[in-house]
Short mmCIF file of C-alpha atoms in Angstrom, two decimals:
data_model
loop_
_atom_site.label_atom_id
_atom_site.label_comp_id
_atom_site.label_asym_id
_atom_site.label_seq_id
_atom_site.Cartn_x
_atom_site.Cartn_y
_atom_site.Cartn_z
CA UNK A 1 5.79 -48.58 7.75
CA UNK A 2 3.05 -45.59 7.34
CA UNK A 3 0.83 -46.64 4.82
CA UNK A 4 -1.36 -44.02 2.92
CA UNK A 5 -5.00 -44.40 3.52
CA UNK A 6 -5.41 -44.30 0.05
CA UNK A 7 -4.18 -48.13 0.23
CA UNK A 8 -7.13 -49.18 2.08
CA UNK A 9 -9.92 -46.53 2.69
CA UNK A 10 -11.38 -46.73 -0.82
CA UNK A 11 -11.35 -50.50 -0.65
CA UNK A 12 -12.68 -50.73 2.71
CA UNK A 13 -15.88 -48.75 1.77
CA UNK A 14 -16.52 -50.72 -1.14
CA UNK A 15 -16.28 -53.88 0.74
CA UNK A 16 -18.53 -52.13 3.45
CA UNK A 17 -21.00 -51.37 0.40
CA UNK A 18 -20.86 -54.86 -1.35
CA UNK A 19 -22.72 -57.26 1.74
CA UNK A 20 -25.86 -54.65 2.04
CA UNK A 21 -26.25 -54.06 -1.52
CA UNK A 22 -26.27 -57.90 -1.67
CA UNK A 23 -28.33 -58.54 1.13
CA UNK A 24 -30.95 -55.75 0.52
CA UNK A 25 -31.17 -55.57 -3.67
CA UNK A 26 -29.36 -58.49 -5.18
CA UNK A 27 -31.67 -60.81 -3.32
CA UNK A 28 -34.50 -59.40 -4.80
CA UNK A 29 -33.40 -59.96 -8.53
CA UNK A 30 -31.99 -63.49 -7.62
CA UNK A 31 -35.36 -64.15 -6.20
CA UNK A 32 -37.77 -62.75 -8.73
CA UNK A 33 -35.66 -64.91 -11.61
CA UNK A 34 -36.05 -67.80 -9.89
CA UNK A 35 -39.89 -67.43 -9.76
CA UNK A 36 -40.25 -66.53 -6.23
CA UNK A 37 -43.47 -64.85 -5.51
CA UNK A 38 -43.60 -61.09 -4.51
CA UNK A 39 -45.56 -61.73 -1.21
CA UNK A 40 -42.40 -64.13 -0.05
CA UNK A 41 -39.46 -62.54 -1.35
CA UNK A 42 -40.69 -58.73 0.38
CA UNK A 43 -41.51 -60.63 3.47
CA UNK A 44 -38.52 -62.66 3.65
CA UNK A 45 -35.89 -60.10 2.31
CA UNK A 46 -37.05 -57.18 4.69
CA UNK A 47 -36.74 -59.66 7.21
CA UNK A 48 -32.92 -59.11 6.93
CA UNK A 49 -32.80 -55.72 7.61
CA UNK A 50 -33.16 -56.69 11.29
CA UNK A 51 -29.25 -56.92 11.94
CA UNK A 52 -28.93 -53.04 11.37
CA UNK A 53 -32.18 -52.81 13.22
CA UNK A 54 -30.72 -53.98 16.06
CA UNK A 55 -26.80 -53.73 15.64
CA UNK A 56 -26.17 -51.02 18.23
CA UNK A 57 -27.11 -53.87 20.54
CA UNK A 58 -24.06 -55.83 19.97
CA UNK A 59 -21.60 -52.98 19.84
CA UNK A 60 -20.10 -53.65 22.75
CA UNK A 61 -18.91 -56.96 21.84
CA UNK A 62 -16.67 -55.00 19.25
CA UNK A 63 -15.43 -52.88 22.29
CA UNK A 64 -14.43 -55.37 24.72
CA UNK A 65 -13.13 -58.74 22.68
CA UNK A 66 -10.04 -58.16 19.93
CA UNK A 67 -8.84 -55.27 17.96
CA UNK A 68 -11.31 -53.59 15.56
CA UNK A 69 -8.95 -54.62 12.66
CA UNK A 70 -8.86 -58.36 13.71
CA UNK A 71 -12.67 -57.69 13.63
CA UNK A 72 -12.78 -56.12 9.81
CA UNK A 73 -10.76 -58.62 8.09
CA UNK A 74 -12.31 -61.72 10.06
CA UNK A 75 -15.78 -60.63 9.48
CA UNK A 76 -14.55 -59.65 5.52
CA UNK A 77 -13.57 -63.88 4.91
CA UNK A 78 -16.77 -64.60 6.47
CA UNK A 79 -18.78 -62.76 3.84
CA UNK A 80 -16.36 -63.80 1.38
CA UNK A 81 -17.82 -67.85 2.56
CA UNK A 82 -21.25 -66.55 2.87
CA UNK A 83 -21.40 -65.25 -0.70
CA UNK A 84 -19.80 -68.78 -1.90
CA UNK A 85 -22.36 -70.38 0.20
CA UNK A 86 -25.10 -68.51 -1.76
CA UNK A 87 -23.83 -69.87 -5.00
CA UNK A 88 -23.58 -73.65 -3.50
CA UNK A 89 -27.41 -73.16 -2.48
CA UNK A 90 -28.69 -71.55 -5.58
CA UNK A 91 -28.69 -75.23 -7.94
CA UNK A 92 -30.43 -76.62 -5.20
CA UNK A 93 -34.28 -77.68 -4.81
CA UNK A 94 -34.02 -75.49 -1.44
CA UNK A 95 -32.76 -72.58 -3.09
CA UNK A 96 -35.00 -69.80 -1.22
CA UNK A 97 -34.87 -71.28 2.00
CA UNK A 98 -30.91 -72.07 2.18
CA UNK A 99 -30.15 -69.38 0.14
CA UNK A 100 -32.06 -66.83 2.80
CA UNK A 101 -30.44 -68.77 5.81
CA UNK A 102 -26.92 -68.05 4.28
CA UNK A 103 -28.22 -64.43 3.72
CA UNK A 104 -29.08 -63.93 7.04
CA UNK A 105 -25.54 -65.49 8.32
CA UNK A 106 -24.52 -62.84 6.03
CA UNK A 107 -26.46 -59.54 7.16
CA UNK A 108 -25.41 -59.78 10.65
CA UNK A 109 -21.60 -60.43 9.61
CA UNK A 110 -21.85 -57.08 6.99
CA UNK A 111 -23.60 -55.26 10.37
CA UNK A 112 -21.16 -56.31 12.50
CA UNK A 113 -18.59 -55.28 9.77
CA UNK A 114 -20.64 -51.71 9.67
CA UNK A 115 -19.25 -51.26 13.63
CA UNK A 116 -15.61 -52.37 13.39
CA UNK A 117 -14.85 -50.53 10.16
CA UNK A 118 -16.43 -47.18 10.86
CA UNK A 119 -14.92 -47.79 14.46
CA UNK A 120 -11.38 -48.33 13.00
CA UNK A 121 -11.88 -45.69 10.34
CA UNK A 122 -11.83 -43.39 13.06
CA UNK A 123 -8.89 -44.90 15.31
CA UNK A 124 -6.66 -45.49 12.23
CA UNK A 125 -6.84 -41.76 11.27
CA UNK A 126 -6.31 -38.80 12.70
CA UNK A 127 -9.25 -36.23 12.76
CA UNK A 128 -7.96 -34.27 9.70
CA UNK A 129 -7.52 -37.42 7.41
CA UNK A 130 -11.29 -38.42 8.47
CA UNK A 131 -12.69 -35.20 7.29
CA UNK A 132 -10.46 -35.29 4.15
CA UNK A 133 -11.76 -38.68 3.64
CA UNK A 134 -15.23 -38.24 4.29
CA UNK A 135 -16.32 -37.96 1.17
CA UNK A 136 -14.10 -40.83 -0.61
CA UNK A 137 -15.88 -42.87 2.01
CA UNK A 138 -19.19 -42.18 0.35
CA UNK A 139 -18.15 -42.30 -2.99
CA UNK A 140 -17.00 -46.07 -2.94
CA UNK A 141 -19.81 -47.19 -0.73
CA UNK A 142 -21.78 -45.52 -3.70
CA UNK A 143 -19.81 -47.32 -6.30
CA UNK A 144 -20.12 -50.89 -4.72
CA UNK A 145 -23.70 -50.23 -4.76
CA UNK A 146 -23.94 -49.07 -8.63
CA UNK A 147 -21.84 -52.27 -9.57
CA UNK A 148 -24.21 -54.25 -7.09
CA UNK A 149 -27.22 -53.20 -9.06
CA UNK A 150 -26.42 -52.29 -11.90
CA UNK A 151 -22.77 -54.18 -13.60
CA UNK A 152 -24.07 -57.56 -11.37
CA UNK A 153 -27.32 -57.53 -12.44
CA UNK A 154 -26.65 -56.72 -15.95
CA UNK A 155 -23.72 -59.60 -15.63
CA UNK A 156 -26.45 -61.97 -14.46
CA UNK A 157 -28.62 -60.77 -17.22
CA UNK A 158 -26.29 -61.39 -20.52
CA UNK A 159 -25.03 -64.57 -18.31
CA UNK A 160 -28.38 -66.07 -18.44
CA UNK A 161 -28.38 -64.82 -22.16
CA UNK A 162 -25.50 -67.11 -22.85
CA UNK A 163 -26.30 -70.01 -21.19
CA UNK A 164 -30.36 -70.21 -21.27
CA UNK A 165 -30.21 -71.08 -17.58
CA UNK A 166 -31.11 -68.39 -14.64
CA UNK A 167 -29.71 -70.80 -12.27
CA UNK A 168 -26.06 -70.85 -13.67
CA UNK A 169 -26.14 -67.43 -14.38
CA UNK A 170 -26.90 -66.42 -10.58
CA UNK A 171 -24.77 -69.02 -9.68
CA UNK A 172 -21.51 -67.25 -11.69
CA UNK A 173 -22.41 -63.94 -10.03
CA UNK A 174 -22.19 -65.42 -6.52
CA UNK A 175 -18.89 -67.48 -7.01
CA UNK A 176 -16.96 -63.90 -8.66
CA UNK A 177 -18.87 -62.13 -5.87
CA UNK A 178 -17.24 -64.07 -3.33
CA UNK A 179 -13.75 -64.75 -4.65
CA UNK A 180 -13.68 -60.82 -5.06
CA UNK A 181 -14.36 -60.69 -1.46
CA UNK A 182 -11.62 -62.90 -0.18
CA UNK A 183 -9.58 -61.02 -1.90
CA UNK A 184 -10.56 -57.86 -0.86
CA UNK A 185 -10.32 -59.39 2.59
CA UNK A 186 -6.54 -60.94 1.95
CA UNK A 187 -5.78 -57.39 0.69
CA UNK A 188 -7.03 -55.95 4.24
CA UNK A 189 -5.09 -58.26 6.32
CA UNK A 190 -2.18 -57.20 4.54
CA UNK A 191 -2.37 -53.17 4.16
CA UNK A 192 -4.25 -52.24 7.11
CA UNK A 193 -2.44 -50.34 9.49
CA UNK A 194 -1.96 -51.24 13.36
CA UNK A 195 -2.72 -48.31 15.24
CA UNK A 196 -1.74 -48.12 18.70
CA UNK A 197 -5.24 -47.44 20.23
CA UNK A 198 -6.54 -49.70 18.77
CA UNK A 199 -7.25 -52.51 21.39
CA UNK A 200 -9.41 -54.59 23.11
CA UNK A 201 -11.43 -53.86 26.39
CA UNK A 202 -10.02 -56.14 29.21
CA UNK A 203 -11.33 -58.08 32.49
CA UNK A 204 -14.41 -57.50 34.23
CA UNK A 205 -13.83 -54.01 35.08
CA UNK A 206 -14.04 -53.11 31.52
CA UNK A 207 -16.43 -54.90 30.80
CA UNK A 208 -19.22 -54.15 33.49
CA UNK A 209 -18.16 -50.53 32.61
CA UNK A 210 -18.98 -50.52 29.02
CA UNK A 211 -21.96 -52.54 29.80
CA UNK A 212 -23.22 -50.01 32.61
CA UNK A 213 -22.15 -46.74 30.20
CA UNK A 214 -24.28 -48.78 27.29
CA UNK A 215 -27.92 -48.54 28.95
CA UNK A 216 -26.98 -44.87 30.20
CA UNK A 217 -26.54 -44.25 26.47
CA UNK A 218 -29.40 -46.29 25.49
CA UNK A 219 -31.57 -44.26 28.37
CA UNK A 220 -30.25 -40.83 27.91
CA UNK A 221 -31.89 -40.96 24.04
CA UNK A 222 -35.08 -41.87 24.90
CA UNK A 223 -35.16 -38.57 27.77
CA UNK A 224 -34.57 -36.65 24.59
CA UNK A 225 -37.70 -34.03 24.41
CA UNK A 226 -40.01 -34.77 22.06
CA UNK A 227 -38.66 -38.19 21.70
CA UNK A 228 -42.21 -39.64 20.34
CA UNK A 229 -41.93 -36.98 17.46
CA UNK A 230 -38.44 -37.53 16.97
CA UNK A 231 -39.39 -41.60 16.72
CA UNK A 232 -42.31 -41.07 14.68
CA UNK A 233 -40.55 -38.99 11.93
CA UNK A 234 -37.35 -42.00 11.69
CA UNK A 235 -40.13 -44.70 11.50
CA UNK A 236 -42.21 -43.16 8.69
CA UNK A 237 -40.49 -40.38 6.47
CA UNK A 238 -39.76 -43.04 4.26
CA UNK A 239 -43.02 -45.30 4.58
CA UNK A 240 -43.79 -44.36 0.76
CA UNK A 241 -40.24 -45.57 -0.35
CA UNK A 242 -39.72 -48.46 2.18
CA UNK A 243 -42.72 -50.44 0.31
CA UNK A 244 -41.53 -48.69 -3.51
CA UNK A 245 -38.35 -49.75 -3.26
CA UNK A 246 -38.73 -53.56 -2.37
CA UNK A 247 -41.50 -53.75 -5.68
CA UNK A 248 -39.59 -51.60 -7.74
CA UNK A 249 -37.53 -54.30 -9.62
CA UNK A 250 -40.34 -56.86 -9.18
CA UNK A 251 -42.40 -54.30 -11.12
CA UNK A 252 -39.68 -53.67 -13.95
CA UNK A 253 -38.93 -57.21 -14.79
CA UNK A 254 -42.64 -58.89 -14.23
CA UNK A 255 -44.30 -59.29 -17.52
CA UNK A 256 -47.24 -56.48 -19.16
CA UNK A 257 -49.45 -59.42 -18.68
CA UNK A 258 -49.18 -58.77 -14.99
CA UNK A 259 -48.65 -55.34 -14.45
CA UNK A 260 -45.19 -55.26 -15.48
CA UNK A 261 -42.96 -53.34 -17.61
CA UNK A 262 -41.70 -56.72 -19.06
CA UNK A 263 -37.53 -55.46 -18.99
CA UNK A 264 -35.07 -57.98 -19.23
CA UNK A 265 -32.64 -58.19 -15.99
CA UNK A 266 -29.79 -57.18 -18.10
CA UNK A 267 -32.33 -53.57 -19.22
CA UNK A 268 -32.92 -53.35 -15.66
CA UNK A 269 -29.60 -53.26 -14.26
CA UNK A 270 -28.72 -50.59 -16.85
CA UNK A 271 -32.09 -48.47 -16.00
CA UNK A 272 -32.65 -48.96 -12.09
CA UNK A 273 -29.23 -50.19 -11.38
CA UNK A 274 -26.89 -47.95 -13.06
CA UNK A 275 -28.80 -44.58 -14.08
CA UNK A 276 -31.35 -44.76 -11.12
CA UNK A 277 -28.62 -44.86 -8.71
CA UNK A 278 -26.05 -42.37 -10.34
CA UNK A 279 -29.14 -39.77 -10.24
CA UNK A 280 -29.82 -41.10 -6.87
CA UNK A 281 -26.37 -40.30 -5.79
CA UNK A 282 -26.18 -36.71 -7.60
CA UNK A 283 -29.30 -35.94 -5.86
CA UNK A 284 -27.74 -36.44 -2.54
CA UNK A 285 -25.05 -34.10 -3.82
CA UNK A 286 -27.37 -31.38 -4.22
CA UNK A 287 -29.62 -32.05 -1.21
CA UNK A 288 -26.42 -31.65 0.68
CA UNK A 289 -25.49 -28.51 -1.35
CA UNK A 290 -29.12 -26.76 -0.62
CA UNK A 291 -28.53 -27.46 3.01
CA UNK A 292 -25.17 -25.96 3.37
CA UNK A 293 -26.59 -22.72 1.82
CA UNK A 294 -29.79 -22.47 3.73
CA UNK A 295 -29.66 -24.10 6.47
CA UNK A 296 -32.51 -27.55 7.19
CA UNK A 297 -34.86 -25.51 8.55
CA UNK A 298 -35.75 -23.50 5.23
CA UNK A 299 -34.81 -26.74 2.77
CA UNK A 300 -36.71 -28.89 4.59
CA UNK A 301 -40.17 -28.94 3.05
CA UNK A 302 -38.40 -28.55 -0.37
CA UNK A 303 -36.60 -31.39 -0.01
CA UNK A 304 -39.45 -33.20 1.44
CA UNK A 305 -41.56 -32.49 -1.63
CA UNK A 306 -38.49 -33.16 -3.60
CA UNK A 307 -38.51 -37.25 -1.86
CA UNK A 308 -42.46 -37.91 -2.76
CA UNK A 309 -43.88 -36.23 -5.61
CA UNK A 310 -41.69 -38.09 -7.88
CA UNK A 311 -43.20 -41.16 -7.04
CA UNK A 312 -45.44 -40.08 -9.50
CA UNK A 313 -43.28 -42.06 -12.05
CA UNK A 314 -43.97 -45.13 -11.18
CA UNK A 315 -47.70 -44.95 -11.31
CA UNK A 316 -47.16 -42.77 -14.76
CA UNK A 317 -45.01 -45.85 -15.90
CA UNK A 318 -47.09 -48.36 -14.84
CA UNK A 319 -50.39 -46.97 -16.61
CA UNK A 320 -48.44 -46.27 -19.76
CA UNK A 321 -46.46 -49.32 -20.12
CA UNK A 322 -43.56 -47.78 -22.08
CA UNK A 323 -41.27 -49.69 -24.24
CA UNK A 324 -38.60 -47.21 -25.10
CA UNK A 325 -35.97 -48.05 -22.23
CA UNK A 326 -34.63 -44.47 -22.51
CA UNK A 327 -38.31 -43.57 -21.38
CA UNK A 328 -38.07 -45.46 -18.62
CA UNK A 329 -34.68 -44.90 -17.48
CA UNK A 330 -35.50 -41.22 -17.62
CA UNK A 331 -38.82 -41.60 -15.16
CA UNK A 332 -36.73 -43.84 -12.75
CA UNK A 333 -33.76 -41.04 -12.77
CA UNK A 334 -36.10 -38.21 -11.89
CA UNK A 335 -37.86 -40.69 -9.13
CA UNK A 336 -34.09 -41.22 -7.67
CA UNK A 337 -32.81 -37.95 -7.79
CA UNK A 338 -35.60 -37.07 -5.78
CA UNK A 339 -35.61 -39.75 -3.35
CA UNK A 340 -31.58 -38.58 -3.11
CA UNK A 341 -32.46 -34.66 -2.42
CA UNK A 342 -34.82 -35.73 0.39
CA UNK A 343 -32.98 -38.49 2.09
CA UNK A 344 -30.55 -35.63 2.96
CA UNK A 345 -32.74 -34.27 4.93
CA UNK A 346 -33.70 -37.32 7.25
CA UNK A 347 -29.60 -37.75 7.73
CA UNK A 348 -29.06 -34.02 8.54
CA UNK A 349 -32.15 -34.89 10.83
CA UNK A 350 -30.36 -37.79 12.79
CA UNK A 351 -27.24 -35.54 13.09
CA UNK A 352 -29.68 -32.96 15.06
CA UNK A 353 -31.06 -35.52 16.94
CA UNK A 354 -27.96 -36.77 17.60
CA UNK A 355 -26.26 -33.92 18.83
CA UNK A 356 -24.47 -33.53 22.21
CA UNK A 357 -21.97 -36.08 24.14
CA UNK A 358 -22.88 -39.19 22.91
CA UNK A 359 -23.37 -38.29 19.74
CA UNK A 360 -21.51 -41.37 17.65
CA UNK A 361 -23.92 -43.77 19.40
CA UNK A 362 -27.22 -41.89 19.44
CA UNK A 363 -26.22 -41.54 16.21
CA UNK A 364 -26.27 -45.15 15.99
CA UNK A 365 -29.25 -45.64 17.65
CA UNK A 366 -31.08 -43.31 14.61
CA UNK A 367 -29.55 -45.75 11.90
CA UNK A 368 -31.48 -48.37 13.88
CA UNK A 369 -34.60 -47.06 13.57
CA UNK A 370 -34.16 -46.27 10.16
CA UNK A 371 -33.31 -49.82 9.78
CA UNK A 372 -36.93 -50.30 11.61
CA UNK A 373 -38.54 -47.93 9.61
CA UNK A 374 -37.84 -49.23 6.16
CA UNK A 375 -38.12 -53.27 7.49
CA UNK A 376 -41.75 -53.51 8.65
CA UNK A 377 -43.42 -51.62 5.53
CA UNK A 378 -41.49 -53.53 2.58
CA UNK A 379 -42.39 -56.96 4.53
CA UNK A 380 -45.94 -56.57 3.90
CA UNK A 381 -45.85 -54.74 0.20
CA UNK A 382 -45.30 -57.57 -1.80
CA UNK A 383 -48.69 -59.40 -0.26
CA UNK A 384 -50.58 -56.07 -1.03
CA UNK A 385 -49.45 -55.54 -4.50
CA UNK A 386 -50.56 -59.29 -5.33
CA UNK A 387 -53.73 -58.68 -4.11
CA UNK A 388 -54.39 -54.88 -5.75
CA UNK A 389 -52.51 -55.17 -8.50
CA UNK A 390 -49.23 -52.82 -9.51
CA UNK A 391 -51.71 -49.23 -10.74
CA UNK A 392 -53.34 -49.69 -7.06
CA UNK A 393 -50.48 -50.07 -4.86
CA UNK A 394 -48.54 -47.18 -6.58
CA UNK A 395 -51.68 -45.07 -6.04
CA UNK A 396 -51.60 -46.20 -2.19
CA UNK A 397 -47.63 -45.51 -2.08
CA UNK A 398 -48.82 -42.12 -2.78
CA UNK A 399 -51.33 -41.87 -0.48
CA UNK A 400 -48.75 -43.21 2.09
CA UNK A 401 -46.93 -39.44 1.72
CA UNK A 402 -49.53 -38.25 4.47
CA UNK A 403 -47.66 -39.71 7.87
CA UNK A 404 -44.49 -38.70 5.94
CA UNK A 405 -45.63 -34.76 5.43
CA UNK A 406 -47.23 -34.84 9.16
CA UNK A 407 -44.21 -36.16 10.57
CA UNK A 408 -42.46 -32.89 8.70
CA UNK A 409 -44.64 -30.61 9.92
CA UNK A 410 -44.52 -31.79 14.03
CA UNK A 411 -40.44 -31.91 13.84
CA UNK A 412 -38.54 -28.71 15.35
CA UNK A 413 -35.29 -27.40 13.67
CA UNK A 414 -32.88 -24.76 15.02
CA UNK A 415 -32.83 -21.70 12.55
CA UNK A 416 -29.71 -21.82 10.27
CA UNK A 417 -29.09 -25.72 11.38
CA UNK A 418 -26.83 -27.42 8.88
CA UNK A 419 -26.13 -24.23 7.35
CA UNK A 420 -22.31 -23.11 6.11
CA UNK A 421 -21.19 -20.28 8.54
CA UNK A 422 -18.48 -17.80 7.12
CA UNK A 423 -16.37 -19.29 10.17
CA UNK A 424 -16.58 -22.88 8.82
CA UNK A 425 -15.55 -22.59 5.71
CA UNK A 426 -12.05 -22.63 4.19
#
């Protein structure tokens, strides 16, 4: 029986979408209700970016042992458990460190969920039907992460309303976060089609082969020319936003007293979570648009202009203290669509970079050091904010644009690159 990938392509996304947005956001509100300091929960939640640091490293497993399907809907249950184990941890008088040991049990199951599903995406479709469904790929990733941030949080928010208790609020979100998972998993097992190629590597042979092809890849993207630019540019484009966005909701929900806009989590999830991330996502829309017209080259320092000036919001907000959460919810959508138009340009980047044979995992490779790149600055923002002060360390995020334009000025990029020829389109 053919079944349509609109069965299971939309609901694979969103369950792709769902363990990062978890992992990298909803850990941060958990944390910050529960009293957790910002020094510890930036240190220890950047921490877990270091499975998609460092996921191209066990890619190969995915290659050689089982199908890529038996992979998705395996690793999908063990989420499901993780995100039940997160509830089970969060009465506890160990929340932070159990909780973050079930997180990180979590992040490398989601990573490893990142290879097999876009791995089977692309053996479960033919190359027509990935094009097509390119872009309903994105949208539900999107959507998981706008119901992450913003419908979870704000659930956690009039939860805690209702019950005068953080800890049974949280505890709510995990248990429907996890039973939504097993079922999304259940659902996979059941509608996901068996295609033909897709199968395991097998014996020795295989194995030594894809082993011995995997440091050829590995060495053949660090020949690239003008690799040290080409690193320097993925590790600090976004050095202003990698530190921003891990004190962005500590800064929104900490009282005035401290530097705080003083929100509630259920204001937050509506102004960050929801409105932040819908202009966040049209931004990207319209990056991509201005690159498909003129090409990266010309839209580049646009768009890198576009990523960091906006920043300016958060210092203006947290100098003016604003009450009026339509005020705020307007600076934060201006600061996201921005952040959206520029990010375009550091993916149409990694597509350059990785252009030739091995493109998929070069490719892969750039996602790592993006990884990299956003990991070591947030781990260390939360200790510098405490000691500076919120007004300072938005100042200093500024001031952290520098490496980010220098980077933009050393790069090289082919004249009309990215642009929309009269022979590609319709």
């Amino acid at each position: 029986m053919t079944r349509s990938p609109w069965s299971w392509v939309p609901s694979l996304y969103f369950a792709q979408g769902i363990p990062y947005v978890v992992v990298m956001s909803l850990s941060t509100y958990l944390y910050k209700n529960l009293g957790i300091s910002n020094t510890d929960l930036t240190l220890y939640t950047s921490w877990l970016y270091l499975p998609w640091v460092i996921k191209p490293l066990w890619s190969p497993l995915v290659e050689l042992f089982g199908t890529k399907r038996h992979w998705v809907t395996a690793l999908q249950f063990l989420v499901g458990a993780a995100l039940a184990g997160v509830a089970l941890t969060i009465p506890t008088d160990k929340v932070f460190q159990m909780s973050l040991a079930v997180l990180w049990l979590m992040a490398f199951a989601s990573a490893s969920h990142d290879i097999a599903a876009d791995g089977y995406y692309m053996l479960a479709l033919p190359q027509h039907s990935q094009a097509a469904f390119v872009g309903v790929r994105s949208t539900f990733y999107r959507l998981a992460n706008i119901g992450g941030q913003g419908g979870l949080v704000y659930l956690a928010g009039e939860l805690t309303e209702r019950t005068g208790s953080v800890v049974k609020a949280w505890t709510g979100v995990f248990w429907l976060l996890g039973g939504l998972f097993v079922a999304l998993a259940a659902w996979h097992a059941l509608v996901l089609p068996r295609p033909a190629s897709d199968r395991p590597g097998a014996g020795h042979g295989a194995a030594r082969d894809l082993m011995t092809e995997f440091f050829a890849v590995f060495a053949s993207f660090f020949r690239k020319p003008g690799i040290a630019v080409i690193l320097g540019f993925l590790l600090l484009y976004r050095l202003p936003e990698a530190q921003l966005l891990k004190l962005a909701s500590p800064f929104l929900l900490d009282p005035v007293e401290r530097g705080g806009l003083g929100l509630s989590t259920k204001a937050v999830g509506v102004a960050y979570g929801t409105v932040g991330l819908i202009a966040l996502t049209v931004g990207g829309l319209v990056g991509g648009w201005v690159i498909s017209r003129v090409g990266l080259k010309k839209a580049l320092w646009p768009l890198v202009l576009a990523m960091h000036l906006p920043n300016v919001a958060f210092l203006a907000l947290a100098l003016a203290h604003p009450t009026n959460l339509a005020v705020v919810s307007a600076a934060l959508a201006v600061e996201q669509f921005g952040y959206g138009l520029g990010f375009t340009a550091y993916l149409m980047y990694m597509i350059l970079v990785a252009e030739g044979p091995q493109k998929t995992a070069h490719y892969a490779i750039c996602t790592g050091f993006m990884a990299l790149g956003m990991m070591i600055p947030g781990m260390w923002s939360g200790w510098l904010q405490e000691h500076i002060g919120y007004v300072p360390f938005f100042g200093w995020v500024l001031l952290a644009t520098l490496p980010s334009f220098a980077m933009a000025a050393l790069i090289r990029v082919p004249d009309d690159f990215g642009k929309k020829t009269e022979e590609a389109s319709p």
